[in-house]
JSON list of C-alpha atoms in Angstrom, two decimals:
[
{"chain": "A", "resi": 1, "resn": "MET", "atom": "CA", "xyz": [0.00, 0.00, 0.00]},
{"chain": "A", "resi": 2, "resn": "ASP", "atom": "CA", "xyz": [1.27, 3.43, -0.93]},
{"chain": "A", "resi": 3, "resn": "GLU", "atom": "CA", "xyz": [0.84, 6.46, 1.29]},
{"chain": "A", "resi": 4, "resn": "ILE", "atom": "CA", "xyz": [1.29, 10.16, 0.53]},
{"chain": "A", "resi": 5, "resn": "THR", "atom": "CA", "xyz": [0.91, 12.96, 3.06]},
{"chain": "A", "resi": 6, "resn": "PHE", "atom": "CA", "xyz": [0.61, 16.43, 1.59]},
{"chain": "A", "resi": 7, "resn": "SER", "atom": "CA", "xyz": [-0.58, 19.94, 2.28]},
{"chain": "A", "resi": 8, "resn": "LEU", "atom": "CA", "xyz": [-2.97, 21.57, -0.18]},
{"chain": "A", "resi": 9, "resn": "ASP", "atom": "CA", "xyz": [-0.17, 23.74, -1.56]},
{"chain": "A", "resi": 10, "resn": "LYS", "atom": "CA", "xyz": [1.59, 20.48, -2.58]},
{"chain": "A", "resi": 11, "resn": "ILE", "atom": "CA", "xyz": [-1.45, 18.78, -4.07]},
{"chain": "A", "resi": 12, "resn": "GLU", "atom": "CA", "xyz": [0.03, 18.92, -7.58]},
{"chain": "A", "resi": 13, "resn": "THR", "atom": "CA", "xyz": [2.99, 16.80, -6.47]},
{"chain": "A", "resi": 14, "resn": "ALA", "atom": "CA", "xyz": [0.76, 14.34, -4.62]},
{"chain": "A", "resi": 15, "resn": "ALA", "atom": "CA", "xyz": [-1.57, 13.99, -7.62]},
{"chain": "A", "resi": 16, "resn": "SER", "atom": "CA", "xyz": [1.40, 13.48, -9.94]},
{"chain": "A", "resi": 17, "resn": "MET", "atom": "CA", "xyz": [2.71, 10.70, -7.68]},
{"chain": "A", "resi": 18, "resn": "PHE", "atom": "CA", "xyz": [-0.72, 9.11, -7.67]},
{"chain": "A", "resi": 19, "resn": "VAL", "atom": "CA", "xyz": [-1.03, 9.30, -11.47]},
{"chain": "A", "resi": 20, "resn": "GLU", "atom": "CA", "xyz": [2.38, 7.64, -11.84]},
{"chain": "A", "resi": 21, "resn": "SER", "atom": "CA", "xyz": [1.14, 4.74, -9.71]},
{"chain": "A", "resi": 22, "resn": "ILE", "atom": "CA", "xyz": [-2.13, 4.12, -11.59]},
{"chain": "A", "resi": 23, "resn": "GLY", "atom": "CA", "xyz": [-0.71, 1.41, -13.84]},
{"chain": "A", "resi": 24, "resn": "ASP", "atom": "CA", "xyz": [-3.42, -0.68, -15.49]},
{"chain": "A", "resi": 25, "resn": "THR", "atom": "CA", "xyz": [-6.05, 0.02, -12.83]},
{"chain": "A", "resi": 26, "resn": "LYS", "atom": "CA", "xyz": [-9.07, 1.84, -14.24]},
{"chain": "A", "resi": 27, "resn": "ILE", "atom": "CA", "xyz": [-11.49, 2.02, -11.29]},
{"chain": "A", "resi": 28, "resn": "PHE", "atom": "CA", "xyz": [-10.65, 3.93, -8.12]},
{"chain": "A", "resi": 29, "resn": "LEU", "atom": "CA", "xyz": [-12.90, 4.18, -5.07]},
{"chain": "A", "resi": 30, "resn": "PHE", "atom": "CA", "xyz": [-12.24, 7.39, -3.14]},
{"chain": "A", "resi": 31, "resn": "GLU", "atom": "CA", "xyz": [-13.22, 7.02, 0.50]},
{"chain": "A", "resi": 32, "resn": "GLY", "atom": "CA", "xyz": [-13.03, 9.65, 3.21]},
{"chain": "A", "resi": 33, "resn": "ASP", "atom": "CA", "xyz": [-15.11, 11.90, 5.38]},
{"chain": "A", "resi": 34, "resn": "MET", "atom": "CA", "xyz": [-17.10, 14.82, 4.03]},
{"chain": "A", "resi": 35, "resn": "GLY", "atom": "CA", "xyz": [-14.65, 17.66, 3.46]},
{"chain": "A", "resi": 36, "resn": "ALA", "atom": "CA", "xyz": [-11.56, 15.42, 3.41]},
{"chain": "A", "resi": 37, "resn": "GLY", "atom": "CA", "xyz": [-10.64, 16.63, -0.06]},
{"chain": "A", "resi": 38, "resn": "LYS", "atom": "CA", "xyz": [-11.81, 13.84, -2.37]},
{"chain": "A", "resi": 39, "resn": "THR", "atom": "CA", "xyz": [-13.16, 16.17, -5.06]},
{"chain": "A", "resi": 40, "resn": "THR", "atom": "CA", "xyz": [-10.20, 18.52, -4.77]},
{"chain": "A", "resi": 41, "resn": "PHE", "atom": "CA", "xyz": [-7.76, 15.64, -5.18]},
{"chain": "A", "resi": 42, "resn": "ILE", "atom": "CA", "xyz": [-9.68, 14.10, -8.08]},
{"chain": "A", "resi": 43, "resn": "SER", "atom": "CA", "xyz": [-9.76, 17.51, -9.78]},
{"chain": "A", "resi": 44, "resn": "GLU", "atom": "CA", "xyz": [-5.98, 17.74, -9.56]},
{"chain": "A", "resi": 45, "resn": "VAL", "atom": "CA", "xyz": [-5.57, 14.16, -10.82]},
{"chain": "A", "resi": 46, "resn": "CYS", "atom": "CA", "xyz": [-7.69, 15.11, -13.84]},
{"chain": "A", "resi": 47, "resn": "ARG", "atom": "CA", "xyz": [-5.56, 18.21, -14.44]},
{"chain": "A", "resi": 48, "resn": "GLN", "atom": "CA", "xyz": [-2.43, 16.03, -14.28]},
{"chain": "A", "resi": 49, "resn": "LEU", "atom": "CA", "xyz": [-4.00, 13.82, -16.96]},
{"chain": "A", "resi": 50, "resn": "GLY", "atom": "CA", "xyz": [-4.52, 16.81, -19.23]},
{"chain": "A", "resi": 51, "resn": "VAL", "atom": "CA", "xyz": [-8.19, 17.65, -18.65]},
{"chain": "A", "resi": 52, "resn": "LYS", "atom": "CA", "xyz": [-8.82, 21.19, -19.86]},
{"chain": "A", "resi": 53, "resn": "ASP", "atom": "CA", "xyz": [-12.52, 21.44, -18.90]},
{"chain": "A", "resi": 54, "resn": "ASP", "atom": "CA", "xyz": [-13.81, 22.85, -15.65]},
{"chain": "A", "resi": 55, "resn": "ILE", "atom": "CA", "xyz": [-13.63, 20.04, -13.14]},
{"chain": "A", "resi": 56, "resn": "GLY", "atom": "CA", "xyz": [-16.25, 19.97, -10.41]},
{"chain": "A", "resi": 57, "resn": "SER", "atom": "CA", "xyz": [-18.21, 17.66, -8.23]},
{"chain": "A", "resi": 58, "resn": "PRO", "atom": "CA", "xyz": [-20.88, 15.62, -10.00]},
{"chain": "A", "resi": 59, "resn": "THR", "atom": "CA", "xyz": [-23.01, 15.69, -6.84]},
{"chain": "A", "resi": 60, "resn": "PHE", "atom": "CA", "xyz": [-26.27, 16.32, -8.68]},
{"chain": "A", "resi": 61, "resn": "SER", "atom": "CA", "xyz": [-25.50, 14.81, -12.09]},
{"chain": "A", "resi": 62, "resn": "LEU", "atom": "CA", "xyz": [-23.87, 11.73, -10.47]},
{"chain": "A", "resi": 63, "resn": "VAL", "atom": "CA", "xyz": [-21.24, 11.54, -13.23]},
{"chain": "A", "resi": 64, "resn": "ASN", "atom": "CA", "xyz": [-19.10, 14.04, -15.09]},
{"chain": "A", "resi": 65, "resn": "GLU", "atom": "CA", "xyz": [-17.17, 13.07, -18.20]},
{"chain": "A", "resi": 66, "resn": "TYR", "atom": "CA", "xyz": [-13.86, 14.70, -19.06]},
{"chain": "A", "resi": 67, "resn": "GLN", "atom": "CA", "xyz": [-11.26, 14.02, -21.75]},
{"chain": "A", "resi": 68, "resn": "ASP", "atom": "CA", "xyz": [-7.61, 13.42, -20.96]},
{"chain": "A", "resi": 69, "resn": "ASN", "atom": "CA", "xyz": [-4.73, 14.71, -23.08]},
{"chain": "A", "resi": 70, "resn": "ASN", "atom": "CA", "xyz": [-5.20, 11.73, -25.46]},
{"chain": "A", "resi": 71, "resn": "GLY", "atom": "CA", "xyz": [-8.91, 12.40, -25.96]},
{"chain": "A", "resi": 72, "resn": "GLU", "atom": "CA", "xyz": [-9.85, 9.40, -23.80]},
{"chain": "A", "resi": 73, "resn": "PRO", "atom": "CA", "xyz": [-12.78, 9.74, -21.39]},
{"chain": "A", "resi": 74, "resn": "ILE", "atom": "CA", "xyz": [-12.37, 10.01, -17.65]},
{"chain": "A", "resi": 75, "resn": "TYR", "atom": "CA", "xyz": [-15.52, 9.40, -15.61]},
{"chain": "A", "resi": 76, "resn": "HIS", "atom": "CA", "xyz": [-15.91, 11.13, -12.24]},
{"chain": "A", "resi": 77, "resn": "PHE", "atom": "CA", "xyz": [-18.75, 9.86, -10.06]},
{"chain": "A", "resi": 78, "resn": "ASP", "atom": "CA", "xyz": [-20.24, 11.18, -6.83]},
{"chain": "A", "resi": 79, "resn": "PHE", "atom": "CA", "xyz": [-22.78, 8.81, -5.29]},
{"chain": "A", "resi": 80, "resn": "TYR", "atom": "CA", "xyz": [-23.36, 10.74, -2.08]},
{"chain": "A", "resi": 81, "resn": "ARG", "atom": "CA", "xyz": [-26.98, 11.55, -2.95]},
{"chain": "A", "resi": 82, "resn": "ILE", "atom": "CA", "xyz": [-28.15, 8.16, -4.24]},
{"chain": "A", "resi": 83, "resn": "GLU", "atom": "CA", "xyz": [-30.62, 6.26, -2.09]},
{"chain": "A", "resi": 84, "resn": "SER", "atom": "CA", "xyz": [-29.89, 2.78, -3.42]},
{"chain": "A", "resi": 85, "resn": "PRO", "atom": "CA", "xyz": [-27.54, 0.89, -5.72]},
{"chain": "A", "resi": 86, "resn": "GLN", "atom": "CA", "xyz": [-30.44, 0.69, -8.20]},
{"chain": "A", "resi": 87, "resn": "GLU", "atom": "CA", "xyz": [-30.16, 4.45, -8.79]},
{"chain": "A", "resi": 88, "resn": "ALA", "atom": "CA", "xyz": [-26.53, 3.96, -9.80]},
{"chain": "A", "resi": 89, "resn": "MET", "atom": "CA", "xyz": [-27.50, 1.08, -12.05]},
{"chain": "A", "resi": 90, "resn": "ASP", "atom": "CA", "xyz": [-30.11, 3.28, -13.71]},
{"chain": "A", "resi": 91, "resn": "ILE", "atom": "CA", "xyz": [-27.40, 5.64, -15.01]},
{"chain": "A", "resi": 92, "resn": "GLY", "atom": "CA", "xyz": [-25.54, 2.73, -16.60]},
{"chain": "A", "resi": 93, "resn": "THR", "atom": "CA", "xyz": [-22.70, 2.19, -14.14]},
{"chain": "A", "resi": 94, "resn": "ASP", "atom": "CA", "xyz": [-22.03, -1.25, -15.66]},
{"chain": "A", "resi": 95, "resn": "ASP", "atom": "CA", "xyz": [-21.29, 0.37, -19.01]},
{"chain": "A", "resi": 96, "resn": "TYR", "atom": "CA", "xyz": [-18.99, 2.96, -17.42]},
{"chain": "A", "resi": 97, "resn": "PHE", "atom": "CA", "xyz": [-17.18, 0.45, -15.21]},
{"chain": "A", "resi": 98, "resn": "ASN", "atom": "CA", "xyz": [-16.66, -1.97, -18.11]},
{"chain": "A", "resi": 99, "resn": "SER", "atom": "CA", "xyz": [-15.62, 0.72, -20.59]},
{"chain": "A", "resi": 100, "resn": "GLY", "atom": "CA", "xyz": [-11.90, 0.32, -19.96]},
{"chain": "A", "resi": 101, "resn": "HIS", "atom": "CA", "xyz": [-11.67, 4.03, -19.19]},
{"chain": "A", "resi": 102, "resn": "LEU", "atom": "CA", "xyz": [-10.64, 5.67, -15.95]},
{"chain": "A", "resi": 103, "resn": "CYS", "atom": "CA", "xyz": [-13.45, 5.82, -13.35]},
{"chain": "A", "resi": 104, "resn": "LEU", "atom": "CA", "xyz": [-12.92, 7.95, -10.23]},
{"chain": "A", "resi": 105, "resn": "ILE", "atom": "CA", "xyz": [-15.68, 7.26, -7.72]},
{"chain": "A", "resi": 106, "resn": "GLU", "atom": "CA", "xyz": [-16.61, 9.27, -4.62]},
{"chain": "A", "resi": 107, "resn": "TRP", "atom": "CA", "xyz": [-18.85, 7.70, -1.95]},
{"chain": "A", "resi": 108, "resn": "PRO", "atom": "CA", "xyz": [-18.47, 4.14, -3.32]},
{"chain": "A", "resi": 109, "resn": "ASP", "atom": "CA", "xyz": [-20.04, 2.66, -0.18]},
{"chain": "A", "resi": 110, "resn": "ARG", "atom": "CA", "xyz": [-23.43, 3.66, -1.64]},
{"chain": "A", "resi": 111, "resn": "LEU", "atom": "CA", "xyz": [-22.89, 1.21, -4.53]},
{"chain": "A", "resi": 112, "resn": "GLY", "atom": "CA", "xyz": [-23.10, -1.94, -2.43]},
{"chain": "A", "resi": 113, "resn": "PRO", "atom": "CA", "xyz": [-22.80, -5.01, -4.68]},
{"chain": "A", "resi": 114, "resn": "LEU", "atom": "CA", "xyz": [-22.15, -2.90, -7.78]},
{"chain": "A", "resi": 115, "resn": "ILE", "atom": "CA", "xyz": [-18.53, -2.23, -6.77]},
{"chain": "A", "resi": 116, "resn": "PRO", "atom": "CA", "xyz": [-16.35, -3.95, -9.36]},
{"chain": "A", "resi": 117, "resn": "ASP", "atom": "CA", "xyz": [-13.90, -6.58, -8.11]},
{"chain": "A", "resi": 118, "resn": "ASN", "atom": "CA", "xyz": [-11.03, -4.89, -9.93]},
{"chain": "A", "resi": 119, "resn": "ALA", "atom": "CA", "xyz": [-11.51, -1.54, -8.16]},
{"chain": "A", "resi": 120, "resn": "ARG", "atom": "CA", "xyz": [-8.72, -0.05, -6.07]},
{"chain": "A", "resi": 121, "resn": "THR", "atom": "CA", "xyz": [-9.56, 1.80, -2.86]},
{"chain": "A", "resi": 122, "resn": "VAL", "atom": "CA", "xyz": [-8.08, 5.22, -2.19]},
{"chain": "A", "resi": 123, "resn": "ASP", "atom": "CA", "xyz": [-8.54, 6.50, 1.35]},
{"chain": "A", "resi": 124, "resn": "ILE", "atom": "CA", "xyz": [-8.09, 10.22, 1.93]},
{"chain": "A", "resi": 125, "resn": "ARG", "atom": "CA", "xyz": [-8.07, 11.70, 5.43]},
{"chain": "A", "resi": 126, "resn": "GLU", "atom": "CA", "xyz": [-7.62, 15.19, 6.77]},
{"chain": "A", "resi": 127, "resn": "ASN", "atom": "CA", "xyz": [-5.04, 15.34, 9.54]},
{"chain": "A", "resi": 128, "resn": "SER", "atom": "CA", "xyz": [-5.09, 17.65, 12.56]},
{"chain": "A", "resi": 129, "resn": "ASP", "atom": "CA", "xyz": [-2.32, 19.80, 11.02]},
{"chain": "A", "resi": 130, "resn": "GLU", "atom": "CA", "xyz": [-4.49, 20.41, 7.90]},
{"chain": "A", "resi": 131, "resn": "THR", "atom": "CA", "xyz": [-2.44, 18.04, 5.75]},
{"chain": "A", "resi": 132, "resn": "ARG", "atom": "CA", "xyz": [-4.10, 15.15, 3.94]},
{"chain": "A", "resi": 133, "resn": "THR", "atom": "CA", "xyz": [-3.00, 11.52, 3.93]},
{"chain": "A", "resi": 134, "resn": "LEU", "atom": "CA", "xyz": [-3.77, 9.43, 0.90]},
{"chain": "A", "resi": 135, "resn": "ARG", "atom": "CA", "xyz": [-3.54, 5.63, 1.15]},
{"chain": "A", "resi": 136, "resn": "PHE", "atom": "CA", "xyz": [-3.95, 3.41, -1.89]}
]
């Protein structure tokens, strides 16, 4: 398991280290408390991958699609507001998860049995000194 501790002014470096470690993994489950910095970190990861669009939380849309520097899609999910795994299924999560493209998922615990077996968990925590620790 890798671990990175960073302050927000060093988030670019932390995201770059994370991107270098992605390898062949395509599905990442971002876990952490509300306000821990999941969306902020995912936004920086997307920037590191060449996304030029505005990157924001898909809290209401459930999924945002971006394009990396190669024109490949990146899917950013936020399942905080879903009431059941069925709601996630209704937006076609199977198609997204099986697409072979990068899927960055916030609040994966709401997915229940829909979580793919090949997903990698990323735990982000805010520390008392206002740094963040990322474990993956």
